[in-house]
Coordinates of C-alpha atoms in Angstrom, one line a residue:
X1 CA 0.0 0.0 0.0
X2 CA 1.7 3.3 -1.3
X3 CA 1.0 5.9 1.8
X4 CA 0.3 9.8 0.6
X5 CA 0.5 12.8 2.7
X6 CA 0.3 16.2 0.9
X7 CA 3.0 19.3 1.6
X8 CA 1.4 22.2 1.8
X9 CA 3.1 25.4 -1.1
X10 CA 1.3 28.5 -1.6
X11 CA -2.0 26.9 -3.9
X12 CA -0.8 24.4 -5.7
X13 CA 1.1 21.9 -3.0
X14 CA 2.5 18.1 -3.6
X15 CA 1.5 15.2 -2.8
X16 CA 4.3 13.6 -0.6
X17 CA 5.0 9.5 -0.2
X18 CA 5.4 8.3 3.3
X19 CA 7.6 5.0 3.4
X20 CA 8.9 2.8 6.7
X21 CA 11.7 0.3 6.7
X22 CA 11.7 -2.1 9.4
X23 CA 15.6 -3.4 10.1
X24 CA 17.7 -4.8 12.6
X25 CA 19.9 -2.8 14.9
X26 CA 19.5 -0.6 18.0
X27 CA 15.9 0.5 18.3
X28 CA 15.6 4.0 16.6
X29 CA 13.0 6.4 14.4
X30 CA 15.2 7.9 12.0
X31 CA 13.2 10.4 9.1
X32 CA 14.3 11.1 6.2
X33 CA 13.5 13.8 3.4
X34 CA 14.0 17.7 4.4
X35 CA 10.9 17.4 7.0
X36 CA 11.3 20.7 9.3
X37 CA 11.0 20.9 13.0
X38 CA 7.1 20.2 13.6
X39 CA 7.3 17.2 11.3
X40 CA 10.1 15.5 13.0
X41 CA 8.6 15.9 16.0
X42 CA 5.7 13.5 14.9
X43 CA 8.6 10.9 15.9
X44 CA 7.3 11.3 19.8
X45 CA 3.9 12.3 18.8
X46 CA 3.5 9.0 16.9
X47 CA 5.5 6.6 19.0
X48 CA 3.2 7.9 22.1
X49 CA -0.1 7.3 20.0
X50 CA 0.4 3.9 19.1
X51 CA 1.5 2.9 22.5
X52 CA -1.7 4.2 23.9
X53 CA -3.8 3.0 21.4
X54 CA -2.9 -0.4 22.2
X55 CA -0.7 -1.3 19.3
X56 CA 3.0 -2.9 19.9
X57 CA 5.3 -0.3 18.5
X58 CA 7.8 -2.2 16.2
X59 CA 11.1 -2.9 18.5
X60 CA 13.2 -3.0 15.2
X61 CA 15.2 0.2 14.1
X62 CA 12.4 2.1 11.9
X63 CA 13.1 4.6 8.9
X64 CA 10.7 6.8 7.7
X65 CA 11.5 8.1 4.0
X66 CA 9.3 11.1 2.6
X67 CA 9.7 11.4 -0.7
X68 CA 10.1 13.3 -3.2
X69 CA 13.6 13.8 -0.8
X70 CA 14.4 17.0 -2.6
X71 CA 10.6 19.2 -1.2
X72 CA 10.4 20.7 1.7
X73 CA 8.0 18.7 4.7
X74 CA 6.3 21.4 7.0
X75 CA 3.2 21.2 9.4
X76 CA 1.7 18.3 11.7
X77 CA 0.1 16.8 9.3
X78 CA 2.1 14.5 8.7
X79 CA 1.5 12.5 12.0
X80 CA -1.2 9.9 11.0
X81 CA 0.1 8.8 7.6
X82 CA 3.4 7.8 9.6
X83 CA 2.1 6.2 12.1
X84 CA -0.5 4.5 9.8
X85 CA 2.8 3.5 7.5
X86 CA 4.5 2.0 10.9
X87 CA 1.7 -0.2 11.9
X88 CA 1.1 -1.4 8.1
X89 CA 5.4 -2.0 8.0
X90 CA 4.7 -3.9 11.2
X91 CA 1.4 -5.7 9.4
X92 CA 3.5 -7.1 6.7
X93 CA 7.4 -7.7 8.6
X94 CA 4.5 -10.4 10.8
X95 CA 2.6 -11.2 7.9
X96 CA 5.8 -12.5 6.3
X97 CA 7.8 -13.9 9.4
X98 CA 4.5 -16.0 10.0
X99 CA 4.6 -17.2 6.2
X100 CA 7.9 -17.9 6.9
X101 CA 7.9 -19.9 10.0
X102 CA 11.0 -21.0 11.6
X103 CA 12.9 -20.9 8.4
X104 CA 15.2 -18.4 8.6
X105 CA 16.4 -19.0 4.6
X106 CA 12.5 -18.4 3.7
X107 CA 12.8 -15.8 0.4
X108 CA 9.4 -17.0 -0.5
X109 CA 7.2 -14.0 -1.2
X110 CA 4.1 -14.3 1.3
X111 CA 0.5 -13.3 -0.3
X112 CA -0.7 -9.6 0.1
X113 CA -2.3 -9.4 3.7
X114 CA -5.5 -8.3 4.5
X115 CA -4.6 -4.6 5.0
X116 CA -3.4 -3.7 1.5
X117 CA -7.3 -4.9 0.2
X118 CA -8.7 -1.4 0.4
X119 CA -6.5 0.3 -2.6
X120 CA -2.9 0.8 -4.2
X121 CA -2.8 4.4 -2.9
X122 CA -4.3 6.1 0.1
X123 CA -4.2 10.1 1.4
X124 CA -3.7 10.0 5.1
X125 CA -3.8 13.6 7.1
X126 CA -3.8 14.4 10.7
X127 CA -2.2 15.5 13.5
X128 CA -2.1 12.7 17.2
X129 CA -2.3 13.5 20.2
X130 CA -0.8 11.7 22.8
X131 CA -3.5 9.6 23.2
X132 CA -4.1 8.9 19.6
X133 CA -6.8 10.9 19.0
X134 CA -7.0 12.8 15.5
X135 CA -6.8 16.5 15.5
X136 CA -8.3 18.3 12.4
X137 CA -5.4 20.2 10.4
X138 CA -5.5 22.9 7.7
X139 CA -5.5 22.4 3.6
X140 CA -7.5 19.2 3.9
X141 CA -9.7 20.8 0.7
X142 CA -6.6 21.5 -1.4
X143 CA -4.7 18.1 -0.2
X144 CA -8.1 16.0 -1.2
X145 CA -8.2 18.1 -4.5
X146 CA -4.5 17.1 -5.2
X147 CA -5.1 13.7 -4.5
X148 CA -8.3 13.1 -7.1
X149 CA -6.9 15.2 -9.5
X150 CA -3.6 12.4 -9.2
X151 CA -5.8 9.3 -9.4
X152 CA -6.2 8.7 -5.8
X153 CA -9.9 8.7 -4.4
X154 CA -9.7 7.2 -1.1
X155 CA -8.8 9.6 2.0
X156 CA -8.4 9.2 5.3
X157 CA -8.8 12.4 7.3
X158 CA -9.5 13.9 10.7
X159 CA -13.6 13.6 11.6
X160 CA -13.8 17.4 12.0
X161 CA -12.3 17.8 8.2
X162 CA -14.5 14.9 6.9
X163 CA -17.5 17.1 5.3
X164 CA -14.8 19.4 4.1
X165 CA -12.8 16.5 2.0
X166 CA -16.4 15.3 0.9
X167 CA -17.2 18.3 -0.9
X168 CA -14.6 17.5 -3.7
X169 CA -16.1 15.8 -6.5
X170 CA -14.7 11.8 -6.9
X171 CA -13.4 11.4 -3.5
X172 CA -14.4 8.3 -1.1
X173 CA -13.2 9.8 2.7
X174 CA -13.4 8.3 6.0
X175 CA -13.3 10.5 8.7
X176 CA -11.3 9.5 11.7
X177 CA -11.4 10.2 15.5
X178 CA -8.2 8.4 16.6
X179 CA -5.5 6.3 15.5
X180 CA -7.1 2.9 15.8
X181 CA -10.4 4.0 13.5
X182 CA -8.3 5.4 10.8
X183 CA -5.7 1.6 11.0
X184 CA -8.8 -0.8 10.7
X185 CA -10.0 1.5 7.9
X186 CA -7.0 0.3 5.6
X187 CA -8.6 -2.6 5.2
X188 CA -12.2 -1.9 5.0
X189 CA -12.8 0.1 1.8
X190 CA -16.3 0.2 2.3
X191 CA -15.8 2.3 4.8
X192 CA -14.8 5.4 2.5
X193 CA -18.1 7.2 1.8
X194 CA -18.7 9.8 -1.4
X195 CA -20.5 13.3 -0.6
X196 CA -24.2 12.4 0.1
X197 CA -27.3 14.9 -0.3
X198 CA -28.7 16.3 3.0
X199 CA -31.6 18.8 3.8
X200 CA -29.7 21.5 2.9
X201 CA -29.0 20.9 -0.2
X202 CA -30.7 21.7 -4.0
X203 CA -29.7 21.4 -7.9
X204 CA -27.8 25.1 -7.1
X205 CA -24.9 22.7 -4.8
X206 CA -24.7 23.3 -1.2
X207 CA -26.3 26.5 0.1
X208 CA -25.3 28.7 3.4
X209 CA -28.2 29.1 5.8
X210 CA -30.4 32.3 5.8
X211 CA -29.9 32.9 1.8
X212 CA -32.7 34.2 -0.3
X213 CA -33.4 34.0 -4.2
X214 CA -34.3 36.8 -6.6
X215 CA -35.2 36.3 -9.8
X216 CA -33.1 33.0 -9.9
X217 CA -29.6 34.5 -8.2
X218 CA -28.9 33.5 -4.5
X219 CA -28.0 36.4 -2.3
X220 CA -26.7 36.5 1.4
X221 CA -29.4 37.5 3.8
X222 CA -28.9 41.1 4.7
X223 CA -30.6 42.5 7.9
X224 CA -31.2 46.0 9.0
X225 CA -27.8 45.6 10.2
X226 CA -26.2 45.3 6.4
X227 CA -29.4 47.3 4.6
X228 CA -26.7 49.2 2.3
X229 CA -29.4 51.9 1.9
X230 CA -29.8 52.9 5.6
X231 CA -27.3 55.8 4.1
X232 CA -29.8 58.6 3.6
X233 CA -29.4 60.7 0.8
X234 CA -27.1 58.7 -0.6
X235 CA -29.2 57.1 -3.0
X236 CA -27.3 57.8 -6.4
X237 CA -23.8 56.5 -4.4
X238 CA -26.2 53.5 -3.8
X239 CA -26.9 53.1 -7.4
X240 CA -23.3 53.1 -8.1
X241 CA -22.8 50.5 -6.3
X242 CA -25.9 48.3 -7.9
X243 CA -24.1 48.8 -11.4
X244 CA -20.3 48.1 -9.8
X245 CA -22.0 44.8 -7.9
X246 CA -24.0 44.0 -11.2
X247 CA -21.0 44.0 -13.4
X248 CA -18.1 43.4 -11.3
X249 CA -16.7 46.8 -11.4
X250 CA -14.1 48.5 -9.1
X251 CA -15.2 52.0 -7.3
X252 CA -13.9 54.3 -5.6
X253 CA -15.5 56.7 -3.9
X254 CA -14.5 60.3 -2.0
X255 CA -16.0 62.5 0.4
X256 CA -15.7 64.5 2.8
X257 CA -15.1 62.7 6.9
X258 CA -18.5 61.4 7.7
X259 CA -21.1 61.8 4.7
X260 CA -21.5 57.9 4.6
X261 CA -19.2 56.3 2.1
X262 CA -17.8 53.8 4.3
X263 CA -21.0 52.6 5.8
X264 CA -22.4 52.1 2.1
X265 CA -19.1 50.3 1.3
X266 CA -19.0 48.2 4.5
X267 CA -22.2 46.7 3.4
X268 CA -21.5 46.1 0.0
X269 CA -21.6 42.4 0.3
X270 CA -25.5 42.5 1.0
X271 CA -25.3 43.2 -2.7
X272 CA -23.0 40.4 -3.9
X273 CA -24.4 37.1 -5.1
X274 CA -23.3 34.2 -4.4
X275 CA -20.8 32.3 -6.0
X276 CA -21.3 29.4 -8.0
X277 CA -19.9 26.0 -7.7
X278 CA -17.3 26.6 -9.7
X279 CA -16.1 30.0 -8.5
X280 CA -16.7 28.9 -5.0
X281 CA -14.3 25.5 -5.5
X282 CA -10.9 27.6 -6.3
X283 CA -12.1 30.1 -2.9
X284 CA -12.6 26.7 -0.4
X285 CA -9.2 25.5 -1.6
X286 CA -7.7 29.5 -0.9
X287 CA -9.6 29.5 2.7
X288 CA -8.2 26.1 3.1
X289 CA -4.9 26.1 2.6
X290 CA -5.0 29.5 4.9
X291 CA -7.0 27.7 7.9
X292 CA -9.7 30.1 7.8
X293 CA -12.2 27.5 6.3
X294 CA -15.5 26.8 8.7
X295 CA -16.4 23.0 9.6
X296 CA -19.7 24.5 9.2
X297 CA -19.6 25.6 6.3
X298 CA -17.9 23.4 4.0
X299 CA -18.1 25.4 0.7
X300 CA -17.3 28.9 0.5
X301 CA -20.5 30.4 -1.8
X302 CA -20.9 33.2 0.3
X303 CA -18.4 35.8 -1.6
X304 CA -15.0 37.2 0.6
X305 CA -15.3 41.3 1.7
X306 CA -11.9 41.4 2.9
X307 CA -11.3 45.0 4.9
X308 CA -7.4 45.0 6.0
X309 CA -6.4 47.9 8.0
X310 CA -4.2 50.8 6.2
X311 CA -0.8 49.6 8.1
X312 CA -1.1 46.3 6.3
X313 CA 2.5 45.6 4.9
X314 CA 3.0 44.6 1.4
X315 CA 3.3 40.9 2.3
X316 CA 0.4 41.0 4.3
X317 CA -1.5 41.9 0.8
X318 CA 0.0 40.1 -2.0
X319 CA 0.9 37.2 0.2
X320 CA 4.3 35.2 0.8
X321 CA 6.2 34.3 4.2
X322 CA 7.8 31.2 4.8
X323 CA 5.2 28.8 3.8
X324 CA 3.9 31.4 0.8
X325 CA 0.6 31.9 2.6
X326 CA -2.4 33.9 0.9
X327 CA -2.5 37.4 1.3
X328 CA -5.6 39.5 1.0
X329 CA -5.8 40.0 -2.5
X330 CA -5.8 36.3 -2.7
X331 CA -8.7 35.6 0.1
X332 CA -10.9 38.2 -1.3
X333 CA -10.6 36.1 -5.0
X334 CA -14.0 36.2 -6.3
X335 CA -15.0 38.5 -4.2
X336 CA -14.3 42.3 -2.9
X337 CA -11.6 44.1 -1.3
X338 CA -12.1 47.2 0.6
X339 CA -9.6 49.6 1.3
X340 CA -11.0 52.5 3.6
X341 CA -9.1 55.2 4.1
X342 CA -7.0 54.2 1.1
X343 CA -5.3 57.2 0.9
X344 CA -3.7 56.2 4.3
X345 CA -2.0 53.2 3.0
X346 CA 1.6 52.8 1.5
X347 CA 2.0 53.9 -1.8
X348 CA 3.6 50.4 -2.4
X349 CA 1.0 48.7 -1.5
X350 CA -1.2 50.4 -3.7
X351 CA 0.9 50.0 -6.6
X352 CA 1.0 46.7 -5.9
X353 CA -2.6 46.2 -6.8
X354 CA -2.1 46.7 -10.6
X355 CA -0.9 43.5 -12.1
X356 CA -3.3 41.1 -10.1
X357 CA -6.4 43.6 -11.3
X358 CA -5.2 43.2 -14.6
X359 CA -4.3 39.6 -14.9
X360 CA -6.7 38.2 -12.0
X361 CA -3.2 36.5 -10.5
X362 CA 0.2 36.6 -8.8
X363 CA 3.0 35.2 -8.6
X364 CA 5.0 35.1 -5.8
X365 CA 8.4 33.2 -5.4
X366 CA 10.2 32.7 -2.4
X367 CA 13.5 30.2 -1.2
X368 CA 13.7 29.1 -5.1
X369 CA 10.2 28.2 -5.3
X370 CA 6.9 29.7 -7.1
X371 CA 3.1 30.0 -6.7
X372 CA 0.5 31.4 -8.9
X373 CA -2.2 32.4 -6.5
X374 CA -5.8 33.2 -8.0
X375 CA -6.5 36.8 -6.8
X376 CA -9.4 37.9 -9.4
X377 CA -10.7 40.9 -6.9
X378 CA -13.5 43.7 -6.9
X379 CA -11.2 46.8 -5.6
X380 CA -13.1 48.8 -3.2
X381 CA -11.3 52.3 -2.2
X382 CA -13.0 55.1 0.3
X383 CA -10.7 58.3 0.7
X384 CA -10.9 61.7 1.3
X385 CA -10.2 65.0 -0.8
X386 CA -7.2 65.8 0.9
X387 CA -5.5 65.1 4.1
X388 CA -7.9 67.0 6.3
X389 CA -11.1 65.8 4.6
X390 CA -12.4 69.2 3.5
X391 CA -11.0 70.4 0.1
X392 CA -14.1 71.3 -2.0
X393 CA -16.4 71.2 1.0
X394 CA -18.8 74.4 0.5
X395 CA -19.3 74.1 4.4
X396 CA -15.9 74.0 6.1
X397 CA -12.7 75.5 5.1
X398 CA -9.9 73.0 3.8
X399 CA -6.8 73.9 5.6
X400 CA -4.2 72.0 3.5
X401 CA -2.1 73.6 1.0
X402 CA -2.3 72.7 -2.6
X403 CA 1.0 70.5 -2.9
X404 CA -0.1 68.4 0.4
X405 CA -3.3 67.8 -1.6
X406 CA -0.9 67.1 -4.7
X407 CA 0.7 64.9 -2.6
X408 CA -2.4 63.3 -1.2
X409 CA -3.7 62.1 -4.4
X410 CA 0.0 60.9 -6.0
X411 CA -0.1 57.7 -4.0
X412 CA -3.3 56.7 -5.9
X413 CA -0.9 56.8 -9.3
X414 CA -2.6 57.6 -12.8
X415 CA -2.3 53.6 -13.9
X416 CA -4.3 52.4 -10.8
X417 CA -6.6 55.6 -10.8
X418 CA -7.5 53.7 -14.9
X419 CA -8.2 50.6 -13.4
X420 CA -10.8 51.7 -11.8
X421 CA -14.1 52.0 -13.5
X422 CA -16.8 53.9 -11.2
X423 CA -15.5 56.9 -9.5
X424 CA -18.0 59.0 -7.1
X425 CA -17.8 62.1 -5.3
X426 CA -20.0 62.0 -2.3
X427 CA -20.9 64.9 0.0
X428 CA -22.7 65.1 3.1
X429 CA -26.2 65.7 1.1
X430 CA -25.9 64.5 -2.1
X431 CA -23.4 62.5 -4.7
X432 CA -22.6 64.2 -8.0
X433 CA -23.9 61.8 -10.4
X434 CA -27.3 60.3 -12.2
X435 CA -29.3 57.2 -11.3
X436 CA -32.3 55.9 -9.9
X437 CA -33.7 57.1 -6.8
X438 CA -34.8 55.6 -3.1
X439 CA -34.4 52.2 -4.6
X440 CA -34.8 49.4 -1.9
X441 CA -32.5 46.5 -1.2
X442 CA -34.8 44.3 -2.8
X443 CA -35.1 46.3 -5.9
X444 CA -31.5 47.0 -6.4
X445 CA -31.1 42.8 -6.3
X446 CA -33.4 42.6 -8.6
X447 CA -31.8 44.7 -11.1
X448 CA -28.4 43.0 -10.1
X449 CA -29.9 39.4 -10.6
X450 CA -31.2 40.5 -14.0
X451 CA -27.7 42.0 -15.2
X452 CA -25.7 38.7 -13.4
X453 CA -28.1 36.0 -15.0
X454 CA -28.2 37.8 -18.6
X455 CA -24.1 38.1 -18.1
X456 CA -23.5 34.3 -17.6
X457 CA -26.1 33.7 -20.1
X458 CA -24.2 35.4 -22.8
X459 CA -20.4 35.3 -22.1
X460 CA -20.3 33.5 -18.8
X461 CA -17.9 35.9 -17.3
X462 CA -18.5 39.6 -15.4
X463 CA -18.8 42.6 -17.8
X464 CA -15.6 44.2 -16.2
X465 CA -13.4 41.0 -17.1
X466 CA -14.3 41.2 -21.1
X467 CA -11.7 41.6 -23.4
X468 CA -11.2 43.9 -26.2
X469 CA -12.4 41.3 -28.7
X470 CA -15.6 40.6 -26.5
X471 CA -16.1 44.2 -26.0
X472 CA -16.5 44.5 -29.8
X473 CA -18.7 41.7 -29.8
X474 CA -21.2 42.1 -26.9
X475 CA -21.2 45.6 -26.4
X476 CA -23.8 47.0 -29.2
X477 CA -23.6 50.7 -28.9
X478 CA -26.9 52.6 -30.3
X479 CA -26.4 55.6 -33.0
X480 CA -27.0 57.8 -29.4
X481 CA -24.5 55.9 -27.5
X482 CA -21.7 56.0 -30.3
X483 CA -22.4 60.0 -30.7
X484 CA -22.0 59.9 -26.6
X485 CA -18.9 58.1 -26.3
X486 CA -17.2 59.7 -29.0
X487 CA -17.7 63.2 -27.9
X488 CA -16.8 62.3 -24.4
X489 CA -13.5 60.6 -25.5
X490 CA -12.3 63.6 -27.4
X491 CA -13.6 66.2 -24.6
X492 CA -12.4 64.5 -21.5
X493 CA -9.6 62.8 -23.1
X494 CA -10.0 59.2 -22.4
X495 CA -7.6 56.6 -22.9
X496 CA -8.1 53.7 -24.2
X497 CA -8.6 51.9 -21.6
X498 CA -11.1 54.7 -20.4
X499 CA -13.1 54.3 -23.5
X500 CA -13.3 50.2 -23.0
X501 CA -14.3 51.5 -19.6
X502 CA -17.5 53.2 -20.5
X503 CA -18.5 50.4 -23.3
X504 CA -18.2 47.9 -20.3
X505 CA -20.0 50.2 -17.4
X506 CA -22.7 51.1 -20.2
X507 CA -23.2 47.1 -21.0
X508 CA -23.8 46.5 -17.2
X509 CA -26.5 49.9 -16.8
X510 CA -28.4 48.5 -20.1
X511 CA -27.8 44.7 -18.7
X512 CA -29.8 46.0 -15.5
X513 CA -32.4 47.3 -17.3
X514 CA -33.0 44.4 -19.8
X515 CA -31.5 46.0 -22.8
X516 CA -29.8 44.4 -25.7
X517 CA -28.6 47.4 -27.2
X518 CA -26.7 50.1 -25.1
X519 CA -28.4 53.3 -25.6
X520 CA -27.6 56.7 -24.8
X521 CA -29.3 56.8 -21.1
X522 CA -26.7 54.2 -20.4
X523 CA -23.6 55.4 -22.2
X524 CA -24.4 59.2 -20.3
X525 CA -24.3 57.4 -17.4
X526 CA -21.1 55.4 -17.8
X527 CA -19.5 58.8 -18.5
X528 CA -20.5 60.5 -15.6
X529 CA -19.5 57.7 -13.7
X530 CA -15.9 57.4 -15.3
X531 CA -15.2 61.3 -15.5
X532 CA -16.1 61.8 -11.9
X533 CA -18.0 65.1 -13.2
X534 CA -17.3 68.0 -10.3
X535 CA -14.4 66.3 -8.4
X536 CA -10.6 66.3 -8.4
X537 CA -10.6 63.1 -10.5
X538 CA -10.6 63.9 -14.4

């Protein structure tokens, strides 16, 4: 029986193979195969375990080989395919010195014993206790995923990870509470079950509690607590964010200290959908392999609102250390992230952001190794005019000079400030802008639901992720809407990527409405949102 355990990398991780050698000589545990300080340790952890789980621990000198030798080993959960590849060495150095007899000369090869019936390869993770009880460890998803994607189905995992492991389609898992379960399960291989259907699930996959339907698109319940239009007078700043949540679009808005952007923003996610089966798989394997995944809550289809504070470092966003953990940009994948105060964070950091919203990815490479991490984000900034919050204000006087307000805005940069599709000026009455009026949260869903359902419909993908090609192709601009865009390109000076900008803002608007064809109500509002019309942005 070929043993796995899985290494943990950044996302993709290996697959590791745990081999014992039972041989004469002073009683020892030797390990081999660059395993770090928490993984050598399993030596005691194990030894303990199957002493007090009422096995006989194997008086010969033992050698435990992870291969491939070359990969780092790191983490406890190693612990229970080791011990599990001790007892089976011990299974088969008795299985063949019983076959044998008292003839020491026996080369006769004995026939396979009992515990090698239940498959050619197993996944074993875990951590022991003392007593050999099973502790539930971190990355099960991504290990389990690894495994089937390899050709190995049957797992054996901690019983708090179980449900977890189950969720990925074509595994068989048993889940384990101690050391003795997870041996006898070797050789029982009905014993590995396949995800089975429950209560709480429907054709739409596995379904958080308290989620409601409109028009055909799940959304998280929102109480008053999350009611994105408790903001009063901010109705048009809470259109915005219908279109940017409709299509996928990244916003930032600016105000004044206190006229409500933040609290609209903070409960953005009341206006997300959630994520389908296949976006949710690549987020469960992310929240996995970072230990933030619920035994709860299996699946992740509810979809990340990540708010890190503005001292966040740049490692702290992009990801990396030693084990190339996610960062935020990577945990709010398929999701949002939601930079308040953004004008308060490093200018680094910021910078930072503009290859992974372009490309959806990033690549980090640490100690000779690389990751791609998925980080395919809705950017989210709040900030104000200028460093004391006032500059334009018709109320209060601005008391900062004009280079500190220069100065203010330069961290932003002119190539993120292009990434970013909605821009909104918000004041403590009103937002400069058009839209719809004292929509409710049920009515802005509605018109969300519409755009998201006719979106995957037609291209499968968000408006704001089209490329040039599929802008050409799905965005059908009316006479009105041409005449619009063209005179606003030349006027305002758009760039290119401006102009792609307002084709894919204007699909979303009409894609709310039910519109084929983009017309010039749409297009006038794309502009306005993109020019910022009345702020410092241009």
């Amino acid at each position: 029986m070929n043993i796995l355990s899985f290494s943990p990398f950044g996302y993709e991780g290996s697959l590791v193979s745990v081999e014992v050698d039972l041989r004469r000589g002073i009683p020892a545990v030797d390990m081999v195969g660059l395993a770090d300080g928490a993984v050598k340790e399993s030596r005691e952890r194990m030894r303990s375990a199957i002493r007090n789980s009422g096995f006989d621990f194997p008086p010969e000198r033992v050698l435990i080989s992870l291969s491939p030798a070359d990969l780092k080993k790191e983490g406890a959960g190693f612990d229970l395919a080791v011990a599990l590849a001790v007892l089976n060495a011990k299974e088969e150095l008795d299985h063949r010195e019983k076959a044998c007899g008292d003839d020491s000369d026996c080369v006769a090869l004995p026939q396979v014993p009992p515990i090698q019936r239940a498959g050619d390869s197993i996944l074993v993770m875990g951590e022991l206790e003392l007593n050999g009880a099973v502790r539930p460890v971190r990355g099960i998803h991504a290990a389990v995923s690894t495994a089937v994607a390899g050709g190995v189905q049957l797992c054996i995992v901690p019983e708090a990870n179980a449900k977890e492991a189950r969720e990925v389609s074509g595994s068989r898992v048993f889940g384990a509470r101690n050391l003795t379960e997870a041996f006898y399960a070797l050789s029982k291989k009905d014993a590995f079950t396949a995800k089975s259907g429950g209560a709480e699930e429907n054709k739409d996959g596995l379904l958080p509690r308290g989620v409601v339907n409109v028009g055909g698109i799940w959304f998280a319940y929102a109480g008053e607590e999350m009611d994105i239009t408790a903001a009063k007078g901010q109705e048009a700043l809470t259109r915005a964010l219908q279109v940017a949540a409709a299509g996928g679009h990244n916003v930032l808005a600016f105000g004044p200290p206190g006229c409500g952007k933040t609290l609209s923003l903070q409960r953005f996610p009341s206006l997300m959908p959630l994520l389908t089966m296949e976006e949710a798989q690549s987020v469960t394997r992310i929240y996995s392999i970072a230990g933030l995944l619920q035994p709860e809550n299996p699946v992740v289809r509810i979809p990340p609102f990540r708010m890190p504070h503005q001292t966040a470092s740049i490692e702290g966003i992009c990801g990396g250390g030693p084990r190339c953990s996610p960062g935020e940009i990577t945990l709010a994948h398929n999701g949002a992230l939601f930079l308040d105060e953004a004008a308060e964070f490093r200018s680094s950091v910021l910078q930072m952001l503009r290859v992974p919203l372009e490309s959806g990815a990033i690549t980090l490479c640490r100690a000779g190794r690389s990751t791609t991490f998925p980080a395919d984000f809705q950017l989210l900034l709040a900030a104000n005019p200028c460093p004391c919050g006032f500059y334009g204000s018709k109320d209060k006087i601005c008391l900062c000079s004009a280079r500190s307000v220069e100065q203010y805005w330069k961290k932003f940069s002119g190539p993120l400030l292009d990434r970013i599709d909605i821009r909104v000026q918000v004041s403590g009455s009103k937002i400069r802008g058009g839209g719809q009026k004292g929509l409710t949260l049920c009515e802005l869903r509605e018109g969300i639901a519409n755009a998201v359902r006719i979106q995957r419909e037609r291209q499968g993908k968000k408006n704001s992720k089209l490329s040039p090609e599929e802008i050409t192709h799905f965005c059908s601009l009316s006479p009105q809407a041409k005449e619009i865009l063209e005179a606003s390109s030349s006027r305002y000076d758009f760039s290119p990527r401006a102009v792609s900008s307002c084709m894919k803002l204007s699909r979303t608007i009409a894609d709310i409405s039910g519109k084929s064809e983009i017309d010039g109500i749409s297009m006038q509002e794309a502009v306005v949102y993109r020019r910022c019309e009345g702020g410092v942005l241009m």
